[in-house]
Coordinates of C-alpha atoms and ligand atoms in Angstrom, one line a residue:
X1 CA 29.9 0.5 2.4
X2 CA 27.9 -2.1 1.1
X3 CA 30.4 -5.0 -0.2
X4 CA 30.2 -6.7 -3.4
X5 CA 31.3 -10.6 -3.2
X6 CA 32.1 -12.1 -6.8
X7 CA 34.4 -15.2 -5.4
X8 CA 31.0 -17.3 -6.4
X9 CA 31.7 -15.9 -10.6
X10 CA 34.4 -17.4 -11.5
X11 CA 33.8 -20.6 -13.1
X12 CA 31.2 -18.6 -16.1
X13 CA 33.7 -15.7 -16.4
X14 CA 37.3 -14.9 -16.1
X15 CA 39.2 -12.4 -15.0
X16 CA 40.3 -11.0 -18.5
X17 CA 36.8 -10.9 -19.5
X18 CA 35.8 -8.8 -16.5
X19 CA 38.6 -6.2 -17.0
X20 CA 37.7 -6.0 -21.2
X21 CA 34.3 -4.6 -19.6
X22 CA 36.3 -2.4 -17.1
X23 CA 36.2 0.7 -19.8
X24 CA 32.7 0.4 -20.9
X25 CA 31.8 0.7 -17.5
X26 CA 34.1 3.7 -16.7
X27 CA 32.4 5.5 -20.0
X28 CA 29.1 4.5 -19.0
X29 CA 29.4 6.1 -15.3
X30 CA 30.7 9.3 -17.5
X31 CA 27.5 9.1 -19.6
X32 CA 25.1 9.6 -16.6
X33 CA 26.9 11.8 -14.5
X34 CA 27.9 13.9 -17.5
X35 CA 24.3 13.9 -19.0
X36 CA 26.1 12.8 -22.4
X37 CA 23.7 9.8 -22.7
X38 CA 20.4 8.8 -24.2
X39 CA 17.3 10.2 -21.6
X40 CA 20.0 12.4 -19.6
X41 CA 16.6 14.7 -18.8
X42 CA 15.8 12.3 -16.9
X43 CA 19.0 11.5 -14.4
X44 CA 17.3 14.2 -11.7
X45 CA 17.1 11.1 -9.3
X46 CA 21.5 11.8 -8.9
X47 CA 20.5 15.1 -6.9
X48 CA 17.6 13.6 -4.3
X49 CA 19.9 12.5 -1.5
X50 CA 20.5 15.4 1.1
X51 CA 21.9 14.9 4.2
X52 CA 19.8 18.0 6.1
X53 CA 16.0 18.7 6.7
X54 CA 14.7 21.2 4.1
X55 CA 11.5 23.1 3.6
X56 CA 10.2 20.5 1.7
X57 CA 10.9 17.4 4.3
X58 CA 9.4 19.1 7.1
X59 CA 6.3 19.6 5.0
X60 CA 6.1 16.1 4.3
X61 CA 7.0 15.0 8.4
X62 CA 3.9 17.4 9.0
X63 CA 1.9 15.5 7.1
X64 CA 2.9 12.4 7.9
X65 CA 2.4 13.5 11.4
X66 CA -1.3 14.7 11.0
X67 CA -2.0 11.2 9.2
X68 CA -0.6 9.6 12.0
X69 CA -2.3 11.2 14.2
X70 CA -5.9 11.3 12.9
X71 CA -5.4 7.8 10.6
X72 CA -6.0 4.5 11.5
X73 CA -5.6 3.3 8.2
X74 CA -3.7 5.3 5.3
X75 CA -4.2 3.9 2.1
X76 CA -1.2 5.1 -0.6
X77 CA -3.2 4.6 -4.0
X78 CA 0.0 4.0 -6.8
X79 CA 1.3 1.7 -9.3
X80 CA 4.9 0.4 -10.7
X81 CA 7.5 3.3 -9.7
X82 CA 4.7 5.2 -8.3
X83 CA 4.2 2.4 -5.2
X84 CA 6.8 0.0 -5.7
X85 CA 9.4 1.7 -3.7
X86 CA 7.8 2.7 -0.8
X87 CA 6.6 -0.5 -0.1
X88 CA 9.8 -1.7 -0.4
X89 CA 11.2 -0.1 2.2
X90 CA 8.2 -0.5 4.5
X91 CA 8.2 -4.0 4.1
X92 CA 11.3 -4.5 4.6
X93 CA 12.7 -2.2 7.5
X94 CA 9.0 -3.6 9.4
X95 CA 8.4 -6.8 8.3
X96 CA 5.5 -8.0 5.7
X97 CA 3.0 -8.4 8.4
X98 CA 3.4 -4.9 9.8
X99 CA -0.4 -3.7 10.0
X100 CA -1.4 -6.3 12.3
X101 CA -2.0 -4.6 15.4
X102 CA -1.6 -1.0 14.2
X103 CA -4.1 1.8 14.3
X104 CA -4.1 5.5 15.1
X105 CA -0.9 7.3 16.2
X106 CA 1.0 4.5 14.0
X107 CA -2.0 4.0 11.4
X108 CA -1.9 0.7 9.0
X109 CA -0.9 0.8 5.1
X110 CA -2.5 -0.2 2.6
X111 CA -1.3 0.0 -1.0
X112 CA -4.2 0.0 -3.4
X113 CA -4.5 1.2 -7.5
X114 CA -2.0 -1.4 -8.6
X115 CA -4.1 -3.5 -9.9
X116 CA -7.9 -4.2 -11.5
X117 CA -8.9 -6.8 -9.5
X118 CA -12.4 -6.4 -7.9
X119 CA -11.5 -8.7 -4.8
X120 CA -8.6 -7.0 -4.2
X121 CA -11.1 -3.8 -3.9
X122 CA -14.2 -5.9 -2.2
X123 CA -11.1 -6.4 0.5
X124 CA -9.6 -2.9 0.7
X125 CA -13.3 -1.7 1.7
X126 CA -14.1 -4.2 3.9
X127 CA -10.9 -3.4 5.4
X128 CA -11.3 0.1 5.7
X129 CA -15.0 -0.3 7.2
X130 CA -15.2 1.5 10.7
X131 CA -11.7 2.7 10.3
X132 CA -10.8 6.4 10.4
X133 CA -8.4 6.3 6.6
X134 CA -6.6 9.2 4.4
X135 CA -5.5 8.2 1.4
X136 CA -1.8 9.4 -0.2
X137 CA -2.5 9.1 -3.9
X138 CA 0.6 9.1 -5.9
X139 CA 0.8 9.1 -9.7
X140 CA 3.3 11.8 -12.0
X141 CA 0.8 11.6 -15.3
X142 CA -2.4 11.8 -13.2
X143 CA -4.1 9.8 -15.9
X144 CA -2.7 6.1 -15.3
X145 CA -5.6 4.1 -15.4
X146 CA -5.7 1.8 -12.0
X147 CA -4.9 4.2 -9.4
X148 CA -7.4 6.6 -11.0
X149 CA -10.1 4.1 -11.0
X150 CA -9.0 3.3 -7.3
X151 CA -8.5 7.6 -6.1
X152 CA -11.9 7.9 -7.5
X153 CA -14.0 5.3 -5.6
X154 CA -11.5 6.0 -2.1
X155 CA -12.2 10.1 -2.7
X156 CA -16.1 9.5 -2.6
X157 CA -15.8 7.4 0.4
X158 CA -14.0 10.2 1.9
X159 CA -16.8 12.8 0.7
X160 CA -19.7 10.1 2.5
X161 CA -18.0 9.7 5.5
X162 CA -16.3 13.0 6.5
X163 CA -18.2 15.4 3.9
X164 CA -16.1 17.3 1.5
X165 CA -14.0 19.5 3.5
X166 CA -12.8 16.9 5.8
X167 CA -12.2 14.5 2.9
X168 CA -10.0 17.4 1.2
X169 CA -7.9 17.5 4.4
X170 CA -7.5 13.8 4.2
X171 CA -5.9 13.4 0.7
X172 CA -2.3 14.2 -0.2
X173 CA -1.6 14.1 -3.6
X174 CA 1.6 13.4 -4.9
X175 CA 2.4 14.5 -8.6
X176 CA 4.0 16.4 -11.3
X177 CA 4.9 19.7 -10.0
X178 CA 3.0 21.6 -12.8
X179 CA 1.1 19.5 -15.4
X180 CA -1.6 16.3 -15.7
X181 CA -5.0 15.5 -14.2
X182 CA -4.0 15.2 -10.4
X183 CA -2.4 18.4 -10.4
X184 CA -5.3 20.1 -11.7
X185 CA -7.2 18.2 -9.3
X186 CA -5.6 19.0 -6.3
X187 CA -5.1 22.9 -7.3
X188 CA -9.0 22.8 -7.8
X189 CA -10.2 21.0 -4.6
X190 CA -7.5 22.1 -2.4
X191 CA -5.3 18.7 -1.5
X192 CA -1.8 19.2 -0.3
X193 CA 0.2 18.2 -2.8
X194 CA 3.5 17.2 -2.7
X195 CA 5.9 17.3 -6.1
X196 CA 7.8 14.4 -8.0
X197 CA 10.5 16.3 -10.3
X198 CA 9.9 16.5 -13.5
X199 CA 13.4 15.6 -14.3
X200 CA 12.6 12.4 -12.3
X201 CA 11.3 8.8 -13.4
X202 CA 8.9 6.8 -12.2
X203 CA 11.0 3.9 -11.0
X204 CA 14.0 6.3 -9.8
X205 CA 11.4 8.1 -7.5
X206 CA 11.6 6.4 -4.3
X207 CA 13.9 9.1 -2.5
X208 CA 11.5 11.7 -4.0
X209 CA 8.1 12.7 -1.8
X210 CA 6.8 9.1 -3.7
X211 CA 8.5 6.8 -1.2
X212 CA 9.0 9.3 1.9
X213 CA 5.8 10.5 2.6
X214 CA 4.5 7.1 3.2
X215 CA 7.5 5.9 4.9
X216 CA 7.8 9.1 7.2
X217 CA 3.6 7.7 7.9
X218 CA 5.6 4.3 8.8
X219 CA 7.3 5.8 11.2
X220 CA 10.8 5.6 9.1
X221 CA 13.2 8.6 9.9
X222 CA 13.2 9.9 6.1
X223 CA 16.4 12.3 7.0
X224 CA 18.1 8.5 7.9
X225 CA 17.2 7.2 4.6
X226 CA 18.4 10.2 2.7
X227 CA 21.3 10.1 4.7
X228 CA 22.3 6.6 3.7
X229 CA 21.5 7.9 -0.1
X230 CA 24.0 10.7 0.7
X231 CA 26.4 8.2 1.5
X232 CA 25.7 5.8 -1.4
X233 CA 26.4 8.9 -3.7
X234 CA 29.7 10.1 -2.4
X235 CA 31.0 6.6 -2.2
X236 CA 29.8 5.1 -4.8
X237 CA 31.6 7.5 -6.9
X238 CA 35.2 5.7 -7.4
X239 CA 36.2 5.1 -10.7
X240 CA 37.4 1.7 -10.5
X241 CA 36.6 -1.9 -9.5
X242 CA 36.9 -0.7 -6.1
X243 CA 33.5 0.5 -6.3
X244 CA 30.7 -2.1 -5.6
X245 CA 28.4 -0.3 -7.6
X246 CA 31.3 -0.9 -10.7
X247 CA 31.6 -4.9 -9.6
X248 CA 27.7 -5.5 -9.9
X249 CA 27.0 -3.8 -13.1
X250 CA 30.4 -5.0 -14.5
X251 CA 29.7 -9.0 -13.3
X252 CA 26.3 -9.0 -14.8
X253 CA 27.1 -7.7 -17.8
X254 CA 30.2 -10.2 -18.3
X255 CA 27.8 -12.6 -17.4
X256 CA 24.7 -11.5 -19.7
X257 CA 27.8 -11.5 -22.8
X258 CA 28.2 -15.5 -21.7
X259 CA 24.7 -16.2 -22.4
X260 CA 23.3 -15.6 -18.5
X261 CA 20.4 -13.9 -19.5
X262 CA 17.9 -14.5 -16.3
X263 CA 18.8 -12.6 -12.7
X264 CA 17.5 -14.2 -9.5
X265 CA 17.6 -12.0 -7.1
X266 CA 17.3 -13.3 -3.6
X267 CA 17.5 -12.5 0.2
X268 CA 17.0 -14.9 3.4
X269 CA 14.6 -12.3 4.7
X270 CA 11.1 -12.5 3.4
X271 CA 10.6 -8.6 4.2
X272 CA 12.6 -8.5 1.2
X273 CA 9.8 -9.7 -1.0
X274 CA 8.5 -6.2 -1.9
X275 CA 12.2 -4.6 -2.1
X276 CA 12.6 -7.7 -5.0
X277 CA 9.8 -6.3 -7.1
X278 CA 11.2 -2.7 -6.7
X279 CA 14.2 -4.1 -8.1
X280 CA 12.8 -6.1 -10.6
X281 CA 10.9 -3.0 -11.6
X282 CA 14.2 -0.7 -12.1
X283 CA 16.0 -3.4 -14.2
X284 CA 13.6 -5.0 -16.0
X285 CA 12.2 -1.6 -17.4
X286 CA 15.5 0.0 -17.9
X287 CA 17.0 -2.6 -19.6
X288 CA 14.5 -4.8 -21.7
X289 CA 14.5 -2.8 -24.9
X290 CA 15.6 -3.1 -28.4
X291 CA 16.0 -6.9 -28.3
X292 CA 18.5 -6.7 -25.1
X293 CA 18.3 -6.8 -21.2
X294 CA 18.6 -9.7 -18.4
X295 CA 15.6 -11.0 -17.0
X296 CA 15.1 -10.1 -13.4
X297 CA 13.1 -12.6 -11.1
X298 CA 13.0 -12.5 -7.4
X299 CA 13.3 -15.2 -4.8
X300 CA 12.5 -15.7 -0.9
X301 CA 15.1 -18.3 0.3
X302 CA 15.0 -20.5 2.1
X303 CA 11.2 -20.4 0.8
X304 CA 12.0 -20.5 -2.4
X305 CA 14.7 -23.2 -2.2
X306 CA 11.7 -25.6 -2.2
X307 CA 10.2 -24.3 -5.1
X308 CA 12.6 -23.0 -7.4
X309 CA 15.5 -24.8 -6.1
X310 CA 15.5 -27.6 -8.0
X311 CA 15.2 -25.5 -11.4
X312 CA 17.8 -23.2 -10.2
X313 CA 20.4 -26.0 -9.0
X314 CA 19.7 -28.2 -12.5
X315 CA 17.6 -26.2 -15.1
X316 CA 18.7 -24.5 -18.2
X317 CA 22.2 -23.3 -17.5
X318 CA 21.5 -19.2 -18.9
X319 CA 20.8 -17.5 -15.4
X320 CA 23.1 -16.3 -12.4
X321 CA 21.6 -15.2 -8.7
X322 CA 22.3 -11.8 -6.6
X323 CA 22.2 -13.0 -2.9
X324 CA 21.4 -10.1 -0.9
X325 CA 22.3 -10.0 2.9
X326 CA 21.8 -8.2 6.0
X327 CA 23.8 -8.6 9.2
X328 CA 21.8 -10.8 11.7
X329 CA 19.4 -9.3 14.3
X330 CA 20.1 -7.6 17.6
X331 CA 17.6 -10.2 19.5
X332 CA 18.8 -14.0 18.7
X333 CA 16.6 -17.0 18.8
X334 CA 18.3 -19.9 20.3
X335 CA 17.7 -23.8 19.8
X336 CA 16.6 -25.2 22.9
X337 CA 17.3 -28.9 24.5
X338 CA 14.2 -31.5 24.1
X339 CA 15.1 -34.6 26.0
X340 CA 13.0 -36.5 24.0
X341 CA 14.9 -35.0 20.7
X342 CA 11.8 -37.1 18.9
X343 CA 12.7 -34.4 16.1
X344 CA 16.5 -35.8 16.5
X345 CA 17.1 -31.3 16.5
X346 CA 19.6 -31.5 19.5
X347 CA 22.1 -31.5 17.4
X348 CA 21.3 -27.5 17.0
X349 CA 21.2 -27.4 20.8
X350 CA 22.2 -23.4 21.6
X351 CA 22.8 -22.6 18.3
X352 CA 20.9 -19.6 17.2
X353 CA 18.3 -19.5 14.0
X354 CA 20.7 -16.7 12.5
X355 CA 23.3 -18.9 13.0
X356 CA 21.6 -22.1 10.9
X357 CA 20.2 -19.5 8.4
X358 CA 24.0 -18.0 7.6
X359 CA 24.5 -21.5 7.1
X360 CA 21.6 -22.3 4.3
X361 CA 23.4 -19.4 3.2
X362 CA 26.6 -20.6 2.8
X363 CA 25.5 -23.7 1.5
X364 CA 22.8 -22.5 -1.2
X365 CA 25.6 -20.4 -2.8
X366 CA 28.1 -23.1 -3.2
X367 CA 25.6 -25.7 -4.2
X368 CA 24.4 -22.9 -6.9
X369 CA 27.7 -22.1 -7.8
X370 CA 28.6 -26.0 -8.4
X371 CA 26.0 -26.6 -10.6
X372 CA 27.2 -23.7 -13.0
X373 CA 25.0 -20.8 -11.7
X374 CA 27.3 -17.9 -10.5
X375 CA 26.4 -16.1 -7.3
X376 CA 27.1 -12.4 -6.6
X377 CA 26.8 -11.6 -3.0
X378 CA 25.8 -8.0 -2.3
X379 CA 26.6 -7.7 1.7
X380 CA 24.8 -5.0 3.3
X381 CA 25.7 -4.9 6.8
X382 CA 22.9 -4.0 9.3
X383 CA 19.5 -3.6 8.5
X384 CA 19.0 0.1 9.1
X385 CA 16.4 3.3 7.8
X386 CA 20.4 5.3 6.8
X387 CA 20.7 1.4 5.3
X388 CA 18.1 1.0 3.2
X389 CA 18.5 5.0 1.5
X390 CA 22.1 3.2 0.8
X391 CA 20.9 0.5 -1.0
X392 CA 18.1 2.4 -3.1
X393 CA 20.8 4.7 -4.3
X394 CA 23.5 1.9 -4.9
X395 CA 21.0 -0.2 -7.1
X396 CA 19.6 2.9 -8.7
X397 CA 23.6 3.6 -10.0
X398 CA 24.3 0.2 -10.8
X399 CA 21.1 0.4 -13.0
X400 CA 21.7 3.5 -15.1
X401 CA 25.5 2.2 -15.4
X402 CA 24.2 -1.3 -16.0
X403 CA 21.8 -0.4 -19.1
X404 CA 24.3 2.2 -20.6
X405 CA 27.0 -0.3 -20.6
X406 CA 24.5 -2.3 -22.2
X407 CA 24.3 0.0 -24.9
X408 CA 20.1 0.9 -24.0
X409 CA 18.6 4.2 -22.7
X410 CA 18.0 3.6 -18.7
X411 CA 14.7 6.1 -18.6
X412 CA 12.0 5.5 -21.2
X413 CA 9.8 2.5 -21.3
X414 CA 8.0 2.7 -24.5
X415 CA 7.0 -0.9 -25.0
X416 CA 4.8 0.1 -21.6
X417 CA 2.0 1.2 -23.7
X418 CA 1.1 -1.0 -26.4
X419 CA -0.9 -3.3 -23.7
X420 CA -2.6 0.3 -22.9
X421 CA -3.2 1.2 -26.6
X422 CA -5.4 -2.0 -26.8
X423 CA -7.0 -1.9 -23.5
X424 CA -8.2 2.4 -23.9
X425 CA -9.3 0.8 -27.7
X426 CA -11.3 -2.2 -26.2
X427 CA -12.9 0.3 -23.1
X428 CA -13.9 2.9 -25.8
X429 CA -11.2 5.4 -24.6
X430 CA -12.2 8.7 -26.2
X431 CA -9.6 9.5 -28.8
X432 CA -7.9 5.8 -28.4
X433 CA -10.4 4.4 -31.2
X434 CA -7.7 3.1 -33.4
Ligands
LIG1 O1 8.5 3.7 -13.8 C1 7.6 4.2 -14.4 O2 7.7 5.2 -15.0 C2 6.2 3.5 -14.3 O3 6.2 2.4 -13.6 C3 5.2 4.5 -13.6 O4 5.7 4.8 -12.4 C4 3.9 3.9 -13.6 O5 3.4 3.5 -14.8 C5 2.9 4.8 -12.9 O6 2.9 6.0 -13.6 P1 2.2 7.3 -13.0 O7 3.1 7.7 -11.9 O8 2.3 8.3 -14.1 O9 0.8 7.0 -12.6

């Protein structure tokens, strides 16, 4: 069970404020399992884990496994909910430098269609020059703007270099199981296709075919991950502040009433990068709405210390930090002896680099925590494929309990489009005049 450390809270909130929040959260869990609360069409993402292969996961594994095979490069075209989560958990469970060195039989990945940049697409192609590719394009309206732009450009390369048949073979689209532009697509030129519920949301989607067909091309055992889901959701079920999912949405909420509006939430492991903007993703669009919602920014530490630290330790006093940890690795790295100790390390002499990083640790959260930022630790025990499906579905709970207790709707995001209002009006966007 992943543990939930408040110890670091106390000097913002009290214990009398935390239990006054104790029923809202209890209502709130009630709301979403119930379906009695706003966007309850949308709560599909409760029934993903499984904890056994079905039809469906051995026809992603196939796929995955013909990619592997015949792929050195497999580039998943996606944006916001529709990429955000399986790079997460590649990037995490194998490290952000995990292409280097790969090719066929464990292919590269490439994420592409999450942005407009032209030297982000210059790169992508020269990257993908020479290189046997299939492409895993993944969006639930079909229509969203940069991964269309992006399918469209990586579909013709396909068509040049492996004519049209082959290029059909090599794209797996990922979409709403009945309506939008891919779908049609797909049913017209024959692409293996792969559904996203419709009772599902973007940024909930990650234990859907959105985040495990490219993991299972990883190499990431996808019945592990929705195993650890399983877990997370038979668990993570107590009614009481027993449950770490309770303490984490309860504590930031206590927190957000005392005028912490800004999150920072961190991990010592820079694989955690991407798993930050998946997170910042799920809370910032669930709930900034009607005036309301915390602010979620992410942080590398000890990177970040040397950056942010400073604003962090004595900036505006309105934010508190989510420390997330792993347990250490299985292969240590220990300090060796210099007899000229010119670096005066010795001192470290046979300790291990886990060892002085628990320690930054330690010290970052009490340092923090002294200078009036509260710290929630959120302990996740060993860094595992079951691990990571555990720790998708426990911040994907805390979420929709979160927002609720908030008083928001967890699942829409209409402030989304006003940017894309403007942007179809400026392109000349047939229909989007005004
Ligand atoms: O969470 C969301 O709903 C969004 O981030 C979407 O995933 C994102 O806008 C991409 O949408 P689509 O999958 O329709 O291309």
């Amino acid at each position: 069970m992943i543990n939930v450390d408040i110890s670091n809270v106390w000097g913002d909130i009290s214990l009398p404020d935390l239990l006054s929040i104790e029923q809202e959260i209890g209502a709130a869990h009630r709301m979403l399992t119930e379906g009695t609360g706003a966007g309850a069409q949308f709560r599909d993402w409760l029934k993903l884990p499984c904890g056994e292969t079905t039809e469906e996961l051995e026809r992603i594994r196939n796929a995955a496994q013909t990619i592997r095979a015949n792929s050195d490069v497999c580039v998943v075209v996606g944006i916001g909910g529709s990429y955000l989560g399986p790079r997460a958990a590649v990037e995490l469970l194998q490290g952000p430098n995990r292409n280097i060195g790969r090719g066929k039989g464990d292919p590269q990945i490439f994420f592409a269609g999450n942005s407009l940049s032209t030297r982000h697409w210059n790169e992508l192609m020269r990257l993908l020059e020479g290189k046997d590719f299939s492409v895993i394009v993944i969006s639930k309206s079909g229509t969203t703007l940069e991964p269309a732009i992006a399918f469209r450009g990586l579909r013709w390369l396909l068509e040049r270099r492996y004519g049209t048949d082959e290029a059909a073979r090599r794209i797996y689209a990922v979409t709403d199981p009945e309506t939008g532009a891919l779908r049609q697509m797909a049913a017209q030129e024959n692409w293996e296709t792969f559904a996203i519920p419709a009772g599902v949301g973007g940024r909930f989607s990650v234990l859907s075919p959105v985040g495990l067909l490219p993991m299972a091309v990883a190499g990431i055992d996808i019945l592990e991950v929705l195993n650890g889901a399983m877990d997370a959701k038979e668990e993570y079920d107590l009614r009481s502040f027993e449950n770490p999912v309770w303490l984490y949405a309860g504590v930031r909420n206590a927190l957000y009433r005392k005028g912490k509006a800004i999150e920072v939430f961190a991990s010592f492991e820079p694989g955690f990068r991407a798993f930050g903007g998946w997170w910042q993703q799920l809370f910032g669009e669930s709930e900034g709405k009607e005036g309301k919602g915390i602010f979620p920014v992410t942080a590398e530490l000890t990177a970040d210390l040397h950056s942010l630290g400073q604003l962090i330790q004595e900036g505006q006093r309105n934010l508190f930090e989510t420390m997330v940890r792993f347990d250490g690795p299985q292969k240590e790295y220990l300090i060796g002896s210099d007899w000229k100790n010119l670096d005066g390390l010795n001192y470290l002499e046979g300790k291990s680099l886990d060892y002085v990083d628990r320690m930054a640790f330690e010290g970052t959260a009490a340092a923090h925590e002294e200078g009036g930022v509260p710290v929630i630790t959120v302990d996740c025990g060993e860094l595992t494929d079951r691990k990571v499906g555990e720790l998708f579905f426990f911040l994907q709970l805390s979420c929709g309990i979160s927002a609720y207790t908030l008083g928001v709707n967890p699942f829409d995001q209409p402030g989304v489009e006003a940017y894309k209002g403007n942007m179809f009006n400026l392109l000349g966007k047939p229909g989007c005049e005004d």
